[in-house]
PDB file of C-alpha atoms in Angstrom:
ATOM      1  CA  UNK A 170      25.943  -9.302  -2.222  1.00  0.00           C
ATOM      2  CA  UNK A 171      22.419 -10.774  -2.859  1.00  0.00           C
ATOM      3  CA  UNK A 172      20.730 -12.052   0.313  1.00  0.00           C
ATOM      4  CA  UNK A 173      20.168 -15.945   0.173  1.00  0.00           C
ATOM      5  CA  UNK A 174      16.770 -17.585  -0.824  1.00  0.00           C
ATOM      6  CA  UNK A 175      16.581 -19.256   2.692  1.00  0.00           C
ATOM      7  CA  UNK A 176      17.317 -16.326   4.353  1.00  0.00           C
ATOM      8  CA  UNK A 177      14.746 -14.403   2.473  1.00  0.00           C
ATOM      9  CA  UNK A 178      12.433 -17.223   3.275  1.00  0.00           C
ATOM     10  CA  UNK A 179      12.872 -17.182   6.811  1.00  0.00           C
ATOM     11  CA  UNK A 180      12.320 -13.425   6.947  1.00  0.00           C
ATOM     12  CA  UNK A 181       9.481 -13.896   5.266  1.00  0.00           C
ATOM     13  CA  UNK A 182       7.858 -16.878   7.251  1.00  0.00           C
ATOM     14  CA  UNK A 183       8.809 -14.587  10.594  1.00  0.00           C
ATOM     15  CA  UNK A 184       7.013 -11.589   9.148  1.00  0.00           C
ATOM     16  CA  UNK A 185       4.150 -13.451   8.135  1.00  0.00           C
ATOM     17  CA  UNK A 186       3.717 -15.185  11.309  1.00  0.00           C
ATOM     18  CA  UNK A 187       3.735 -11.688  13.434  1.00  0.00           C
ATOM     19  CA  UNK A 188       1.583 -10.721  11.056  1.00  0.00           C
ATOM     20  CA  UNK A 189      -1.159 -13.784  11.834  1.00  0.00           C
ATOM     21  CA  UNK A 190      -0.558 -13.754  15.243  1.00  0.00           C
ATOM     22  CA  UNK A 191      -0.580 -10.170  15.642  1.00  0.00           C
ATOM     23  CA  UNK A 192       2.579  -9.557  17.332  1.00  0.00           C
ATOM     24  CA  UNK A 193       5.571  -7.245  16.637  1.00  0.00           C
ATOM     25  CA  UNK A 194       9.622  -7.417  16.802  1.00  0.00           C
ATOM     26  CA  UNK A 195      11.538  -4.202  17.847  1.00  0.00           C
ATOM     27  CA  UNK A 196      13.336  -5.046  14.561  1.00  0.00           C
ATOM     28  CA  UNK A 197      14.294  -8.014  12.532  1.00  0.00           C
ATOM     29  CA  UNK A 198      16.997 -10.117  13.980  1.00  0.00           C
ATOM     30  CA  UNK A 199      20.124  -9.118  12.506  1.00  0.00           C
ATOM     31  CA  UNK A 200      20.854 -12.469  10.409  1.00  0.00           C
ATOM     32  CA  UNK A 201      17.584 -11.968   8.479  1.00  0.00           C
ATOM     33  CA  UNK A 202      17.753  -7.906   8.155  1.00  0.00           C
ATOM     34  CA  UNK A 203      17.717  -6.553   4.281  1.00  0.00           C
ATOM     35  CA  UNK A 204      20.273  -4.195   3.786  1.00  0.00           C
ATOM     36  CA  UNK A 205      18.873  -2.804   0.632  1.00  0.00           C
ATOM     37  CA  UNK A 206      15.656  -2.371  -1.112  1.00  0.00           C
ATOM     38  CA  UNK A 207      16.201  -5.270  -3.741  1.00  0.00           C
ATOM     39  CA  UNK A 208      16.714  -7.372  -0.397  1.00  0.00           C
ATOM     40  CA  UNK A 209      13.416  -6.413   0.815  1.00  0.00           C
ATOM     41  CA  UNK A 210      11.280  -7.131  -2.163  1.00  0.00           C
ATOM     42  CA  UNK A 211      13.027 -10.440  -2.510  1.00  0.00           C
ATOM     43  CA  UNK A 212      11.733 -11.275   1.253  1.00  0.00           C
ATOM     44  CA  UNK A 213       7.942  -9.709   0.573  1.00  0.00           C
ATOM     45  CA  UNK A 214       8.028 -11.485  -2.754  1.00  0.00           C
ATOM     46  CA  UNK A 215       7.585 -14.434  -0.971  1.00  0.00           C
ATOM     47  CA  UNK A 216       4.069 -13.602   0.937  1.00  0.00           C
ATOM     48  CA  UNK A 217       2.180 -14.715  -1.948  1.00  0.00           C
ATOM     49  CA  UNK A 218       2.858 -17.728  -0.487  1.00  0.00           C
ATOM     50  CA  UNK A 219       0.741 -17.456   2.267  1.00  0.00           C
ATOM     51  CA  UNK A 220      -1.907 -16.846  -0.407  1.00  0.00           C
ATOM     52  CA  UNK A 221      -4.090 -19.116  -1.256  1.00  0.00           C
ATOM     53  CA  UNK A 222      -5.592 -16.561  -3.936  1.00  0.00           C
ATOM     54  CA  UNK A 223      -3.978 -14.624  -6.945  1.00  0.00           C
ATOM     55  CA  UNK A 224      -2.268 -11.233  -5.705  1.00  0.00           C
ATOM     56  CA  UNK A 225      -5.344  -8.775  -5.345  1.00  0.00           C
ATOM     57  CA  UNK A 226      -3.052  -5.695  -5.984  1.00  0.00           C
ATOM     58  CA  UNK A 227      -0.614  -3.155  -5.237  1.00  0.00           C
ATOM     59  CA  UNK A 228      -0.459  -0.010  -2.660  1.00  0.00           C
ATOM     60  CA  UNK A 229       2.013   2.259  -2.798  1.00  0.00           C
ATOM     61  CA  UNK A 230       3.407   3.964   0.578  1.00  0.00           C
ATOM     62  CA  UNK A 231       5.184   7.011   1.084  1.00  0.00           C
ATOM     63  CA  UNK A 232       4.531   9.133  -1.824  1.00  0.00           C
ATOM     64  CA  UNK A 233       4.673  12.245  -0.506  1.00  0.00           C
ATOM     65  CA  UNK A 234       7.973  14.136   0.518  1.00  0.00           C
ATOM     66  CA  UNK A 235       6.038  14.740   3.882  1.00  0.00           C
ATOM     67  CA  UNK A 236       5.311  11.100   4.156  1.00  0.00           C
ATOM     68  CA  UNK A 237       9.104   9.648   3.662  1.00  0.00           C
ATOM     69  CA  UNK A 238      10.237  12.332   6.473  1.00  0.00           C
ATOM     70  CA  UNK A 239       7.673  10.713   8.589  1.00  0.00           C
ATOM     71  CA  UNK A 240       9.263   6.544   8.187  1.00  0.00           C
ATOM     72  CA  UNK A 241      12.444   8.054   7.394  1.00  0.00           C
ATOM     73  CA  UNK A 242      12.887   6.717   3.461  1.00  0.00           C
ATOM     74  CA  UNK A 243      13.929   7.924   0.547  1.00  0.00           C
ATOM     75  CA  UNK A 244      11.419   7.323  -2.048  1.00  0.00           C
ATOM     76  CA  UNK A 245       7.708   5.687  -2.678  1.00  0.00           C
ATOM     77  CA  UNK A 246       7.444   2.128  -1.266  1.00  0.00           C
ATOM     78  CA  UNK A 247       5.553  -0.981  -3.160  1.00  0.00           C
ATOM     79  CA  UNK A 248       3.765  -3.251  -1.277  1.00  0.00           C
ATOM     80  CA  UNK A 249       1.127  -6.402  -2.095  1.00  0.00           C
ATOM     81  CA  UNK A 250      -2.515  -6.466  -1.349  1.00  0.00           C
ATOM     82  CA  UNK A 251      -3.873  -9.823  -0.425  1.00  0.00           C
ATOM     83  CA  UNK A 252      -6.916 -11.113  -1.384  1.00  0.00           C
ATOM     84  CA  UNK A 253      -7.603 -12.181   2.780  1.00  0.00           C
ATOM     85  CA  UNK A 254      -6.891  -9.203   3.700  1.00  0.00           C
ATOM     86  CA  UNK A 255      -9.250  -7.444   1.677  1.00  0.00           C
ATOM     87  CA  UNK A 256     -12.769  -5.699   2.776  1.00  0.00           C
ATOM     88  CA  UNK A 257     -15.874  -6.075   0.685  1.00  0.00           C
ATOM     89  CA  UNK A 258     -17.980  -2.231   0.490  1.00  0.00           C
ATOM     90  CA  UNK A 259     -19.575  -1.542   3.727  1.00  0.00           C
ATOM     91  CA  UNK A 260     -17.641  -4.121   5.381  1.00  0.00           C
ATOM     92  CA  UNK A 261     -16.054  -3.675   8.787  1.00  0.00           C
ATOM     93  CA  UNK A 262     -12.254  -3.612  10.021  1.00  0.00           C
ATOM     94  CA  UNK A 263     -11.065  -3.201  14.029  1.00  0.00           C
ATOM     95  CA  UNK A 264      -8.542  -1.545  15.031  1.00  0.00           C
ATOM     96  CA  UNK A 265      -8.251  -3.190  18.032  1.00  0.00           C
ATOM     97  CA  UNK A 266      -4.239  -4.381  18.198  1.00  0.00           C
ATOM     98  CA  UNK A 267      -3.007  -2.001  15.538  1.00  0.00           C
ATOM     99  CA  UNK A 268      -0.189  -0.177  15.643  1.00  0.00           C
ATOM    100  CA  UNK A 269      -0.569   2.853  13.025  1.00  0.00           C
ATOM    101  CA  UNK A 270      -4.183   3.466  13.997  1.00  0.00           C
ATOM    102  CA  UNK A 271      -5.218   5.054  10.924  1.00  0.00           C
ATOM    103  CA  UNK A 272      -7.499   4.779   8.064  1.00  0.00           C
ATOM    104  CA  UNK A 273      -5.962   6.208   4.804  1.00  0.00           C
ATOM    105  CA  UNK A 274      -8.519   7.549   2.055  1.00  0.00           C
ATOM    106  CA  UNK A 275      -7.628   7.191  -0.670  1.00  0.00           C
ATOM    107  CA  UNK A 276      -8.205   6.363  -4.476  1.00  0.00           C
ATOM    108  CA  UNK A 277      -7.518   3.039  -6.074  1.00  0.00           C
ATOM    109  CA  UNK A 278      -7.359   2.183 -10.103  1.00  0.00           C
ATOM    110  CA  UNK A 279      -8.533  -0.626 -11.405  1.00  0.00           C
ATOM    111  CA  UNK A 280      -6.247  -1.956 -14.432  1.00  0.00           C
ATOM    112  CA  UNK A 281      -7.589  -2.906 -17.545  1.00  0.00           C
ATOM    113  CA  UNK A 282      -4.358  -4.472 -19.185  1.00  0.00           C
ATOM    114  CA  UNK A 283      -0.634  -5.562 -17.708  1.00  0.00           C
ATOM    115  CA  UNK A 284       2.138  -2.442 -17.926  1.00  0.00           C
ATOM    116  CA  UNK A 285       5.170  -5.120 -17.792  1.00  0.00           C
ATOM    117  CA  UNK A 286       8.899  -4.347 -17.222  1.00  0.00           C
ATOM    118  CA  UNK A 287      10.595  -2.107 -20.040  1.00  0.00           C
ATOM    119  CA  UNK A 288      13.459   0.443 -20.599  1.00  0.00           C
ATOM    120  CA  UNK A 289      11.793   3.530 -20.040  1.00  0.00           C
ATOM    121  CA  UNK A 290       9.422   4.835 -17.534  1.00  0.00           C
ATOM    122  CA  UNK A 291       5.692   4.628 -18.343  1.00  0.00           C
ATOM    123  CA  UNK A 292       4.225   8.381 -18.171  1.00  0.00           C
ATOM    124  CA  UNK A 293       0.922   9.315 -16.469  1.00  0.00           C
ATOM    125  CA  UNK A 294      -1.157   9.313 -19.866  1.00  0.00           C
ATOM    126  CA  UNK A 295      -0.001   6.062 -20.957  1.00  0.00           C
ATOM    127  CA  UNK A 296      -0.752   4.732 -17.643  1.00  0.00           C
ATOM    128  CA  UNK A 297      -4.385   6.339 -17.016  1.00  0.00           C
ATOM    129  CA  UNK A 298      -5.437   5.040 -20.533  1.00  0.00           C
ATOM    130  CA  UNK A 299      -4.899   1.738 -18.760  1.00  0.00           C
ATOM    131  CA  UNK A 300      -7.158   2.612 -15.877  1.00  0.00           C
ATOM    132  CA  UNK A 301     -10.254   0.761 -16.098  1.00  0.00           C
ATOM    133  CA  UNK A 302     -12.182   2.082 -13.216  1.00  0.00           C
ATOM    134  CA  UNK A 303     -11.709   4.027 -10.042  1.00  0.00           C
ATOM    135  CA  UNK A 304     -12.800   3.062  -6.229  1.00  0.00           C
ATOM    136  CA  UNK A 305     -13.204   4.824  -3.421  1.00  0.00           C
ATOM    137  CA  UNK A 306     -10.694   3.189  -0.703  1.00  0.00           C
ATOM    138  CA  UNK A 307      -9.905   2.988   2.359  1.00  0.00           C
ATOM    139  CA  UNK A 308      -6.460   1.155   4.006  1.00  0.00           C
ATOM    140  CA  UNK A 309      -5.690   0.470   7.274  1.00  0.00           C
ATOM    141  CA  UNK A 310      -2.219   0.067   6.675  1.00  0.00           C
ATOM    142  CA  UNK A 311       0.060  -1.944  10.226  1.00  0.00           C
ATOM    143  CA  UNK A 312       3.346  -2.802  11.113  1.00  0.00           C
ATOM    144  CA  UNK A 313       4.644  -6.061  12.340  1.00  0.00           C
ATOM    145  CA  UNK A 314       8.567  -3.870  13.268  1.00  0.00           C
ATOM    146  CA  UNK A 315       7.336  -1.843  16.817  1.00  0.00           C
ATOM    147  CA  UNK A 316       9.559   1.029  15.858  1.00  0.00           C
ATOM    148  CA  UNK A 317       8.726   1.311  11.951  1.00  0.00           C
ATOM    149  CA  UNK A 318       9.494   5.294  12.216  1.00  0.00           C
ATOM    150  CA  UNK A 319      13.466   3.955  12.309  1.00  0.00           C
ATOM    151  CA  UNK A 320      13.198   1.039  10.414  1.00  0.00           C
ATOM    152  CA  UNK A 321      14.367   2.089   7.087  1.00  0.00           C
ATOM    153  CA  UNK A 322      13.517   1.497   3.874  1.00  0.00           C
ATOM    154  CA  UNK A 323      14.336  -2.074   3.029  1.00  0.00           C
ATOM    155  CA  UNK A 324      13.079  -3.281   6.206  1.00  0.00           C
ATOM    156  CA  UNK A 325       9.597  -1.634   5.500  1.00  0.00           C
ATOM    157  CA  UNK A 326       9.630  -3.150   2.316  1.00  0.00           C
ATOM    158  CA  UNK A 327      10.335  -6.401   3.818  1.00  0.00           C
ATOM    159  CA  UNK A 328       7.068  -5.797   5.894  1.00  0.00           C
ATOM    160  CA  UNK A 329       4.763  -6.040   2.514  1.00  0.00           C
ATOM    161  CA  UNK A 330       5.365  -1.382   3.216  1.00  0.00           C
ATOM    162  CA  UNK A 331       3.132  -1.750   5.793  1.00  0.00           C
ATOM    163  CA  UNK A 332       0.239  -3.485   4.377  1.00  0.00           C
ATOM    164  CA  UNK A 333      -2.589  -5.116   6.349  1.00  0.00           C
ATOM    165  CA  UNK A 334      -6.550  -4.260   5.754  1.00  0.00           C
ATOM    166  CA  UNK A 335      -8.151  -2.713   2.385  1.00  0.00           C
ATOM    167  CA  UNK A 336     -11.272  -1.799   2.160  1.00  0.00           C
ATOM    168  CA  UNK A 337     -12.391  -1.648  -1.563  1.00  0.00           C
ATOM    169  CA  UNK A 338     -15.865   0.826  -2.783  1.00  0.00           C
ATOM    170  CA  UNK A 339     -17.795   0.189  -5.518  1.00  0.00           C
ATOM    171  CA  UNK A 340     -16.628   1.407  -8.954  1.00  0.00           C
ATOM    172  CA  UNK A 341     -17.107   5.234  -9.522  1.00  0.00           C
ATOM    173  CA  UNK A 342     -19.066   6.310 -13.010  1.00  0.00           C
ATOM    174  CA  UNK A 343     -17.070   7.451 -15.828  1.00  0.00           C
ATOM    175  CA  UNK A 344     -17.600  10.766 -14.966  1.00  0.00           C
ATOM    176  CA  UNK A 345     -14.199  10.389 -12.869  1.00  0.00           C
ATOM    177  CA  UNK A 346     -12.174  10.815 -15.708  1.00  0.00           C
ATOM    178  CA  UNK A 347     -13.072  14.376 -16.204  1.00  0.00           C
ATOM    179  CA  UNK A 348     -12.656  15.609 -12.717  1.00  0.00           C
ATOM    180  CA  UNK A 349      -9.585  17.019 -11.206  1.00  0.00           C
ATOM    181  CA  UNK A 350      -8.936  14.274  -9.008  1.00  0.00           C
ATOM    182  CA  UNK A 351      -5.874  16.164  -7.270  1.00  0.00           C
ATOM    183  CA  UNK A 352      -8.677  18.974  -6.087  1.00  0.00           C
ATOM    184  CA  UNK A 353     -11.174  16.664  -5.446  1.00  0.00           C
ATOM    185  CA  UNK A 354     -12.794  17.489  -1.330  1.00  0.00           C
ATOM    186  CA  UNK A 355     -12.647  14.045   0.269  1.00  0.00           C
ATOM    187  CA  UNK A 356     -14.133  13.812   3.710  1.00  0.00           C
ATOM    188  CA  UNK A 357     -13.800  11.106   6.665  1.00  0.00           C
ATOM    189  CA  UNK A 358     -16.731  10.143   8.874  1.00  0.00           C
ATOM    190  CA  UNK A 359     -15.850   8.641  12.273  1.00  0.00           C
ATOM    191  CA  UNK A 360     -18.879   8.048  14.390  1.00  0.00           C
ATOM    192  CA  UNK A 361     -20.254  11.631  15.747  1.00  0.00           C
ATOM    193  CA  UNK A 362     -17.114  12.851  15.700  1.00  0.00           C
ATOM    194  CA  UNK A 363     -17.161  15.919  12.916  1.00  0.00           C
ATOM    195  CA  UNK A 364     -16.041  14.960   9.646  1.00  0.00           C
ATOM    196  CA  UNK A 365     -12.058  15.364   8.508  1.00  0.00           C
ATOM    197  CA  UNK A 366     -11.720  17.130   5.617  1.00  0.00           C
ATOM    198  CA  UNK A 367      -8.321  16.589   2.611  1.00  0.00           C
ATOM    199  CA  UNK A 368      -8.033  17.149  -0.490  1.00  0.00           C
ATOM    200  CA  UNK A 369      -6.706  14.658  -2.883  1.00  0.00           C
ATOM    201  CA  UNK A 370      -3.478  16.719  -4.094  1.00  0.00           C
ATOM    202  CA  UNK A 371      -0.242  15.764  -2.115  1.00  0.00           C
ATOM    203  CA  UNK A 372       2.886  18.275  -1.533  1.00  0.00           C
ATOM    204  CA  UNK A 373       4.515  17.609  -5.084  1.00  0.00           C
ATOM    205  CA  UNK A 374       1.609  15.264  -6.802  1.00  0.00           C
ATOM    206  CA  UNK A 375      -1.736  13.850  -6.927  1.00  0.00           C
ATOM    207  CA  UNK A 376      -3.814  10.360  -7.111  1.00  0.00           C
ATOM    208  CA  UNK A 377      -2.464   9.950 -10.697  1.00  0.00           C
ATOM    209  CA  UNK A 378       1.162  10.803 -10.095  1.00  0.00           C
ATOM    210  CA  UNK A 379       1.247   7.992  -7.094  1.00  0.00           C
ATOM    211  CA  UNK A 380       0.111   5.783  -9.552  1.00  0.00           C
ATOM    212  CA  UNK A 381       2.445   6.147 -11.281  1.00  0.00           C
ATOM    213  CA  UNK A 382       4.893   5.824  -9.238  1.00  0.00           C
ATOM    214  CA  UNK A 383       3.627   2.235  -7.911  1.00  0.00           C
ATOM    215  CA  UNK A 384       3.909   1.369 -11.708  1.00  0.00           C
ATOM    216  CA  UNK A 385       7.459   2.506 -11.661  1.00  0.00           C
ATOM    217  CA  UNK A 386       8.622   0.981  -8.591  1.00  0.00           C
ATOM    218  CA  UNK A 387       7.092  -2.578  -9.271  1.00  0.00           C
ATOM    219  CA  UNK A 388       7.829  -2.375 -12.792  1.00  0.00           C
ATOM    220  CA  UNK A 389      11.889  -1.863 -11.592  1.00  0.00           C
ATOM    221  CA  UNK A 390      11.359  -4.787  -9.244  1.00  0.00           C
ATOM    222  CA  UNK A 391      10.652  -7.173 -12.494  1.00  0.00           C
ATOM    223  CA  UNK A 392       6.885  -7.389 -12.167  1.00  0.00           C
ATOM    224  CA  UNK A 393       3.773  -6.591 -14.115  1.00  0.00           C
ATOM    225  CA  UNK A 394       1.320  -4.167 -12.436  1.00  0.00           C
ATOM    226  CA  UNK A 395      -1.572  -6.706 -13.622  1.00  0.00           C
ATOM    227  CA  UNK A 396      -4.687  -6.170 -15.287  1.00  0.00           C
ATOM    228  CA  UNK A 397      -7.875  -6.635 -12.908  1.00  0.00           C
ATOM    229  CA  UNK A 398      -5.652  -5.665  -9.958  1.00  0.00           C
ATOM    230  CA  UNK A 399      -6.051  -2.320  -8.125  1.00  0.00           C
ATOM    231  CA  UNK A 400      -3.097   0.102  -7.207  1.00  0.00           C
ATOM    232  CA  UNK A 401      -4.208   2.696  -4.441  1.00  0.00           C
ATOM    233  CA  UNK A 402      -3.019   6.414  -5.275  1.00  0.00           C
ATOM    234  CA  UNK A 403      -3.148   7.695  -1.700  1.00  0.00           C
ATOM    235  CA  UNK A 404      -5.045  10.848  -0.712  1.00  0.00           C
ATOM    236  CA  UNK A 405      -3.524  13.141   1.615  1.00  0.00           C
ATOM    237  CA  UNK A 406      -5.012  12.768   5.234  1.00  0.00           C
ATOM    238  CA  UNK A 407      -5.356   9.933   7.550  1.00  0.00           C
ATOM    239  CA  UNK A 408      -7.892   9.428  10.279  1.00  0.00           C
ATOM    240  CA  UNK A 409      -6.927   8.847  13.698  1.00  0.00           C
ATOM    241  CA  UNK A 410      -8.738   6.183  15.614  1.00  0.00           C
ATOM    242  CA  UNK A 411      -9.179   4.338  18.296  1.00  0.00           C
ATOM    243  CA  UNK A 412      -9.498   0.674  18.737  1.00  0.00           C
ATOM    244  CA  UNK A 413     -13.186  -0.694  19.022  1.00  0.00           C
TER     245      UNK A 413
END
């Protein structure tokens, strides 16, 4: 059974609000919980809402076999990127309040054309010759559920997977497209700390292959991954930090 429009509304309007205000439920309350992933994007389908701008974009969580161990989920997660929510390059973001604590690096791909809904899966080629740029990112993903480790999948879903601040670079030069992005040496500065170091290869994939697999994901869910919006292929390593 479906869940209801007004209960995917309400779960929606409660997420939302802990969201603006900054607060956190254990878990959902049990009337509103989704029980399975098409119940969750039905409830963060409904954020846009609180948009007053055109969706910026996609991220996709959990993309790594090491990363669904760690939120306990069986598969890649799609989430929404508001424009509000998004960081102009060299732009700042506290941490102050959040949960997760961590800046992901990662890379995010500009679309140049819609990949809508169809039959068959869209393979990495066909969806890189869509790519119109690539940007250096950074997310500060949150949670508004206090124990998102037991969550489970639809509930994260339900929570926009986790979404919160994105800080967008500047495009990279063409030159991108002839690197090996999934050996590419990415390092994090954190004040006078000494730099992390990652690579952008992931147990089982790479930048292009999380792509992908946001494509797939939202594609299944009935949407188009639009043109002009970005999709963040996630590198491997976050950086821990503490609230300023």
């Amino acid at each position: 059974m479906e869940i209801s429009a007004d209960v995917s509304q309400a779960a929606s309007d409660l997420l939302h609000d802990l969201w603006v205000a900054g607060r956190r439920l254990d878990q959902l309350p049990a009337q509103l919980r989704p029980v399975t992933r098409a119940d969750g994007y039905a409830i963060q389908a409904l954020i846009e809402r609180h948009s007053s701008s055109p969706l910026f974009g996609w991220k996709i969580a959990a993309t790594s076999a090491a990363g669904q161990a760690h939120i306990n989920v069986d598969g890649p997660l799609a989430g929404r990127i508001l424009a509000e929510r998004v960081i102009g390059n060299g732009g700042e973001c506290r941490l102050q309040g959040n949960l997760m604590r961590v800046a992901e690096l990662e890379f995010a791909f500009r679309m140049s054309e819609d990949l809508c809904p169809r039959a068959s899966p869209y393979t990495v080629a066909e969806v890189m010759q869509r790519v119109a740029t690539l940007h250096p990112a950074i997310e500060m993903p949150d949670s508004r559920l206090a124990a998102f480790e037991r969550a489970g999948a639809a509930a994260l879903i339900a929570d926009n997977a986790c979404a919160h601040d994105f800080l967008l670079g500047a495009a990279c030069p063409p030159l991108w497209r002839s690197l090996d992005l999934a050996t590419h040496e990415v390092w994090g500065y954190v004040g006078d700390r000494p730099p992390d170091q990652g690579l952008a290869a992931m147990p089982g994939g790479s930048p292009h292959r999380a792509c992908v697999a946001g494509k797939r994901v939202v594609a299944v869910r009935g949407n188009a991954a639009s043109g002009g919006n970005r999709d963040d292929g996630h590198l491997p390593d976050s950086i821990a930090n503490q609230p300023r």
